[in-house]
XYZ file of C-alpha atoms in Angstrom:
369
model
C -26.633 -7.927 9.855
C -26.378 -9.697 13.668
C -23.218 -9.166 15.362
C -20.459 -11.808 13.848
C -16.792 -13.230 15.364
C -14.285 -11.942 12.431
C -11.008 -12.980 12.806
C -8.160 -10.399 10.474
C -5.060 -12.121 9.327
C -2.720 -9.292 9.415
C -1.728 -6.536 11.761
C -0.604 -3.915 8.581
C -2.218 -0.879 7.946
C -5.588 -2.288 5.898
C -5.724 -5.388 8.748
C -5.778 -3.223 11.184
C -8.185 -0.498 9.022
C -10.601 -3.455 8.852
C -10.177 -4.593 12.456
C -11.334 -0.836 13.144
C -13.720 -0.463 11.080
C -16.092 -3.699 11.293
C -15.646 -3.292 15.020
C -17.611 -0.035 14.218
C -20.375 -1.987 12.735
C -20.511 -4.517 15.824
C -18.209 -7.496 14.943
C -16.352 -9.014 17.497
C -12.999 -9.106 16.018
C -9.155 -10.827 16.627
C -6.331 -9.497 14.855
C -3.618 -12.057 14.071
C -0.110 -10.531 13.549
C 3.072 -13.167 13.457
C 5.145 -10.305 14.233
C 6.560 -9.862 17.999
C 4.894 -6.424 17.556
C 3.331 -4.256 15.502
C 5.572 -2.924 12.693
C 5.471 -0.973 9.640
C 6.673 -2.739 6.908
C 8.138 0.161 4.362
C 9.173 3.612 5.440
C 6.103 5.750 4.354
C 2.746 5.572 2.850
C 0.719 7.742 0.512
C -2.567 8.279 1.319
C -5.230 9.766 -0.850
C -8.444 11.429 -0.677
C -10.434 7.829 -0.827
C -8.507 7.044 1.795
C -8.853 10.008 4.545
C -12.330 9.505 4.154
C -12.711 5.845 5.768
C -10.137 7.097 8.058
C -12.648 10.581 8.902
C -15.421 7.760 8.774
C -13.002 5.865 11.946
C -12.938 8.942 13.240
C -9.341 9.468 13.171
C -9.069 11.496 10.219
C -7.533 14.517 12.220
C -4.850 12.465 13.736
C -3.785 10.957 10.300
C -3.910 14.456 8.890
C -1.809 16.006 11.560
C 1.257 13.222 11.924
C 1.467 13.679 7.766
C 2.735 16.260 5.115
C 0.635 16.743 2.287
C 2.102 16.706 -1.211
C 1.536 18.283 -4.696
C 3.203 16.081 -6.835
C 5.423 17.749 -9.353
C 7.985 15.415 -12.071
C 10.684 16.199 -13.077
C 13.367 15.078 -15.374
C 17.460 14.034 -14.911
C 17.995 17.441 -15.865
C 15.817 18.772 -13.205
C 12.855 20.422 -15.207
C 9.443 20.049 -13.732
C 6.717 18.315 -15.804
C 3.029 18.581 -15.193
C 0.405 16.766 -17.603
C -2.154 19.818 -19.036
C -5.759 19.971 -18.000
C -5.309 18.584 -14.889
C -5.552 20.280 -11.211
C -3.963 20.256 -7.755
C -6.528 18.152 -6.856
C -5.441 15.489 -9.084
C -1.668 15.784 -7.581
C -2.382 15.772 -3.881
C -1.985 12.688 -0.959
C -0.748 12.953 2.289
C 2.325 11.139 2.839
C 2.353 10.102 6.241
C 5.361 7.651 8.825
C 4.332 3.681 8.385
C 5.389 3.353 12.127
C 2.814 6.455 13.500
C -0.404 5.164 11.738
C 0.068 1.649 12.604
C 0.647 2.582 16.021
C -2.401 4.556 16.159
C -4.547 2.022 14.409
C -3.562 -0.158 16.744
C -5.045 1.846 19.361
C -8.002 2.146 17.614
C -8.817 -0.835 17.333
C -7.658 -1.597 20.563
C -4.579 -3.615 21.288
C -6.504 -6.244 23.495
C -7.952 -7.557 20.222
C -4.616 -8.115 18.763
C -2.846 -11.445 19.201
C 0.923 -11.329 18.250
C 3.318 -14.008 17.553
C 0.117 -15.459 16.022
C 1.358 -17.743 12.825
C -1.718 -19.272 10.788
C -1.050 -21.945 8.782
C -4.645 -22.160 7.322
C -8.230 -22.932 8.254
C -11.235 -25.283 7.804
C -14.380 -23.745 6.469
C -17.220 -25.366 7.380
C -21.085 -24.695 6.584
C -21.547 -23.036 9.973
C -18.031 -21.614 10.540
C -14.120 -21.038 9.690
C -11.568 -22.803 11.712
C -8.280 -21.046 12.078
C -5.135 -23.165 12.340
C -2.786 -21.412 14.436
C 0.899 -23.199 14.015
C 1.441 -23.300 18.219
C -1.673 -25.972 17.465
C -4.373 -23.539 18.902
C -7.402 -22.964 17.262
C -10.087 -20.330 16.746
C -13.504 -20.599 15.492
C -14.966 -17.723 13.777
C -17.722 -16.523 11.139
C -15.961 -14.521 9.131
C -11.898 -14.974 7.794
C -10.290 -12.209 6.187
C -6.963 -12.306 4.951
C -5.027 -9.149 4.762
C -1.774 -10.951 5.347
C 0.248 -9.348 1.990
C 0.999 -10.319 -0.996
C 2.503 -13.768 0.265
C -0.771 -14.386 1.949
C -1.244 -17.671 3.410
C -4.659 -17.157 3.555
C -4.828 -16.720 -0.564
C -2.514 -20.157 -1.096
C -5.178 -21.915 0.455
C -8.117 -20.032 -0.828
C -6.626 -20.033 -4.658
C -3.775 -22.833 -4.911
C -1.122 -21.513 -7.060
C -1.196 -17.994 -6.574
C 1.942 -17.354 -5.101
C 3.450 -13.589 -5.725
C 5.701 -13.540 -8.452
C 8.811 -11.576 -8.858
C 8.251 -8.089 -11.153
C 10.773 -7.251 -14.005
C 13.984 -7.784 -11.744
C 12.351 -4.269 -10.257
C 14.067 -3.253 -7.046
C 13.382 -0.391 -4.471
C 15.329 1.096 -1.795
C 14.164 3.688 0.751
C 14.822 5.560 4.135
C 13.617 7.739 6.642
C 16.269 10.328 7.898
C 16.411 13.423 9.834
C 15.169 16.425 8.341
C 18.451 18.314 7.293
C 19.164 20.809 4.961
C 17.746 19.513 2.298
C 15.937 22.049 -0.395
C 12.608 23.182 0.496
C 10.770 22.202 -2.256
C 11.254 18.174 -2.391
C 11.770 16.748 -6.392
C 9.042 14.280 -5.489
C 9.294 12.083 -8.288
C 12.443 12.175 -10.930
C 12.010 9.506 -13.882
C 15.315 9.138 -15.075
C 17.344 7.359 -17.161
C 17.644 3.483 -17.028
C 14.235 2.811 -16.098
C 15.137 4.721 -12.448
C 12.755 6.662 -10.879
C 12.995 7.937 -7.671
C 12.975 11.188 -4.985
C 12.639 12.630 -1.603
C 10.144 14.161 0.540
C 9.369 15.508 3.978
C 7.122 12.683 5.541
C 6.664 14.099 9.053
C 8.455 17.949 10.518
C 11.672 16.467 11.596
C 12.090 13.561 9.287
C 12.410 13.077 5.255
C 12.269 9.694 2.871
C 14.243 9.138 0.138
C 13.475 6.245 -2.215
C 15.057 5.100 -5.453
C 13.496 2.070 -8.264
C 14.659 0.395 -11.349
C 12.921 -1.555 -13.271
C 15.229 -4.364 -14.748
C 17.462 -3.278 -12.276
C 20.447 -6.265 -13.545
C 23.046 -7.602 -11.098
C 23.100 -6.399 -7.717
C 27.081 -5.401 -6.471
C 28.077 -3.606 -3.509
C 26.190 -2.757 -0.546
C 23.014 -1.273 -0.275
C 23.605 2.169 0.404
C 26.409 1.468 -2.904
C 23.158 -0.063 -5.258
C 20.936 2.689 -4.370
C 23.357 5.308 -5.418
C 24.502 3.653 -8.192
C 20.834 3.918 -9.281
C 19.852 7.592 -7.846
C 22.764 8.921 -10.632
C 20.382 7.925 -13.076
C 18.191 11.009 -11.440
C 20.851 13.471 -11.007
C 22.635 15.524 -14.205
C 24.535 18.582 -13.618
C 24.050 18.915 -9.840
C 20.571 18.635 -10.045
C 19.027 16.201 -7.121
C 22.470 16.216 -5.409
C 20.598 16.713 -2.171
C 19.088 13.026 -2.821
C 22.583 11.583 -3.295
C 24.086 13.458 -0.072
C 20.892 11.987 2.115
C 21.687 8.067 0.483
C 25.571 8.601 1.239
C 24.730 9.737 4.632
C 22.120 7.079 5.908
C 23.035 3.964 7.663
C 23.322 0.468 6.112
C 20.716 -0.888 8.491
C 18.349 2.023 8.149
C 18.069 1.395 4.336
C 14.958 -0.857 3.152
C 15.650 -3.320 -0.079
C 13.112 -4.994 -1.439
C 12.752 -6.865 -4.434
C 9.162 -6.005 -6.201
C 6.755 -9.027 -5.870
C 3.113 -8.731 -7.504
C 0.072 -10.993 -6.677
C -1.088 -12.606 -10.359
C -4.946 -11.804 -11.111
C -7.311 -13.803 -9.357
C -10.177 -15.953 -10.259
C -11.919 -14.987 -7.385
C -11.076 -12.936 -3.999
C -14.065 -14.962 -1.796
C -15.910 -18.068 -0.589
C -18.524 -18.251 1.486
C -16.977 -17.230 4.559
C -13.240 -15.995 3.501
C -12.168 -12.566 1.950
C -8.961 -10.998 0.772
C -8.001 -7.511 0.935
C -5.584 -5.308 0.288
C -2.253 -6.803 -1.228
C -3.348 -10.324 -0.248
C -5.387 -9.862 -2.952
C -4.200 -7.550 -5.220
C -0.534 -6.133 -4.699
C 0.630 -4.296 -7.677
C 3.625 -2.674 -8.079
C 4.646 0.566 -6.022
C 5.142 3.025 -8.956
C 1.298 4.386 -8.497
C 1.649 4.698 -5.459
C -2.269 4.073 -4.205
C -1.588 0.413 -2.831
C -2.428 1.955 0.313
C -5.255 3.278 -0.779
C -6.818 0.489 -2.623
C -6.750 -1.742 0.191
C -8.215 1.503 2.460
C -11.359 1.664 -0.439
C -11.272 -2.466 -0.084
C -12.378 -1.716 3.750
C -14.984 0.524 3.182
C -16.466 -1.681 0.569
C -16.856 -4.311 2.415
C -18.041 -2.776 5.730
C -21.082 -1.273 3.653
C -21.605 -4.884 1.721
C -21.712 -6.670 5.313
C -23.864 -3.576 6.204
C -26.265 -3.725 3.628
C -26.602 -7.643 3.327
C -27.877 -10.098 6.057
C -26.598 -13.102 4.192
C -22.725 -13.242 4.384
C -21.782 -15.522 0.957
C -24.184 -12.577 -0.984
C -22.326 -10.109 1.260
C -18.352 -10.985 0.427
C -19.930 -12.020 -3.596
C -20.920 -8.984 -3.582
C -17.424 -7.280 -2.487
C -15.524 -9.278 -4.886
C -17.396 -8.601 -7.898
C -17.492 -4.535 -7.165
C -13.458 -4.597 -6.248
C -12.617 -6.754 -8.874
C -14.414 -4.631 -11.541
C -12.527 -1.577 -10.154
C -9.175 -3.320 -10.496
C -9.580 -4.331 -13.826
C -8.958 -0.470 -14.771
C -6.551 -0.421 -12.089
C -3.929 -2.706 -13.670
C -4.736 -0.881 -16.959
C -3.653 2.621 -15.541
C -0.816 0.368 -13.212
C 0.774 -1.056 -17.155
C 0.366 2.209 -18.777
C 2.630 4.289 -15.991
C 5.136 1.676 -15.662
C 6.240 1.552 -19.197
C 6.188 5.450 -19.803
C 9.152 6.588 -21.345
C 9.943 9.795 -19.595
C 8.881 11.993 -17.329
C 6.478 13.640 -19.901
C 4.714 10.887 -20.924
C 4.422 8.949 -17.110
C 3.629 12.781 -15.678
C 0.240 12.211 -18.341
C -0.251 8.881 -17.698
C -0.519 9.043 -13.624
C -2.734 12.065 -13.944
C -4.741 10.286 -15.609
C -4.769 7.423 -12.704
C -5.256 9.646 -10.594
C -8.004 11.697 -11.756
C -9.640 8.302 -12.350
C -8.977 7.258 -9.164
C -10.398 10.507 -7.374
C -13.550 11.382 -9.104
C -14.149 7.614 -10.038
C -16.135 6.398 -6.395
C -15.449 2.709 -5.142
C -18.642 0.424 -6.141
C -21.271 -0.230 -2.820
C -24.692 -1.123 -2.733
């Protein structure tokens, strides 16, 4: 296709992914972040084999590879017995859990922080036959061919593309987490615990010095205390006769301010994802809750989707109508597998159901021309 002006609402990991990536192709790309800076929302991210490979395609594979710690996921239950679903491999248990902070900052370089505007609000856009107008809220505006909005799951790009999808809240379902220095914590990290009370939650070592720890409940109920004092309250549910006592001593020990609360907010299905010259990706357009932990991921495959659709096709309306239909069909099975692990019982049942998702996920390719 001839070279286009794309403008990326969104300096987060898939923004920044996509700034990277259709600057590889020849677009002439902005990047605008309403942050100060660039920032990781979160503590870490998991990233699986789908995604490595549009980061190898970058070119900055290695890097991610080398700032993470790969995992083989292992359950376990309160009691501290390890659950694996049968016929299933390694390969179906593996991601590389990597610092928020570290990627961004490195995507950031790749995509080159000239092309980055910060303290860049958008308030919305005009599209016209010829071109998008973006609305910037200082009154500035930028004209552009292509608008993608990566801006989260309280997009402001979506409320404007598809009025009335704001995120809505999920199941009073809360999460805390934390990175912490690496201490003396037991070699092998529980991972995941699914405990009692709908709590599920764990530790592992995201980078050599440092560890996160993160705790959920779904209908988590009235919130008392402090933070450090909810998350506790809700790690118990993982811990019976001194089993996952190293997760409690890392909560007690980390700082108010360095713990991350977040009440779970999920984009509702969408009747579409595109017009003629706007796109959503990644949780703009299809934020799901955190307990499969592939959001990442998805919006990574969203990337290389559409850089091959925009590659393939001349005509950019057949190009992004072409990207919504393949991503959409993929997430159909998505929220399937996403409904089935979130009501599993115990650690049994959700250690079947999420190899299942992820075996899916792996050996299941992302739709291209």
């Amino acid at each position: 296709m001839s070279r286009k002006s794309t403008v990326i609402v969104g300096g987060g990991l898939v923004g920044l992914t996509a700034a990277a990536s259709l600057k590889l192709i020849g677009h002439e790309v902005i990047v605008l972040e309403q942050a100060p800076q660039i920032r990781a929302v979160g503590a870490g991210i998991g990233l699986w084999a789908n995604a490595l490979r549009e980061f190898d395609h970058l070119g900055i594979g290695p890097a991610i590879r080398d700032m993470g710690i790969e995992q083989n996921m292992w359950f376990f239950n309160p009691a501290g017995d390890p659950v694996r679903a049968p016929g299933y491999t390694d390969r179906d248990h593996q991601f590389l859990l990597v610092p928020r902070p570290e990627l961004n900052s490195l995507l950031a370089d790749t995509v080159g922080r000239d092309r980055i505007r910060l303290d860049a609000h958008v308030t919305g856009y005009t599209e016209t036959g010829s071109d998008v107008v973006v609305h910037l809220a200082n009154g500035e505006t930028l004209r552009t061919d292509l608008l993608i909005g990566s801006d989260g799951v309280h997009s402001n790009v979506r409320k404007q593309l598809v009025p009335g999808s704001d995120a809505v809240p999920h199941s009073n379902h809360y999460a805390w987490r934390a990175i912490v220095p690496t201490g003396n914590q037991n070699s092998e990290p529980t991972v995941l615990t699914v405990g009692h009370g709908r709590t599920r939650g764990g530790y592992a070592r995201i980078a050599r010095d440092r560890a996160m720890w993160m705790v959920n409940q779904f209908d988590a109920g009235p919130l008392t205390g402090s933070k450090r004092e909810r998350a506790l309250e809700r790690a118990r549910y993982l811990a019976e006769a001194g089993w996952n006592d190293d997760l409690l001593s890392m909560i007690a020990e980390t700082p108010e301010e360095a713990i991350l609360e977040n009440q779970v907010t999920l984009v509702p299905e969408l009747p579409h994802w595109t017009s003629a010259r706007v796109a959503l990706i990644g949780d703009a357009a299809h934020g799901l809750s955190p307990h499969i932990a592939s959001g990442g991921t998805l919006g990574i495959e969203d990337v290389g989707v559409l850089r091959s659709v925009l590659t393939a096709e001349a005509d950019l309306e057949k190009a992004l109508t072409t990207y919504e239909h393949a991503r959409s069909a993929r997430f159909d099975t998505v929220r399937e597998h996403s409904t089935a692990v979130e009501h599993a019982g115990d650690a049994v049942e959700f250690a079947q159901r999420y190899a299942a998702f992820s075996h899916w996920m792996l050996t299941t390719a992302p739709a291209t021309p």
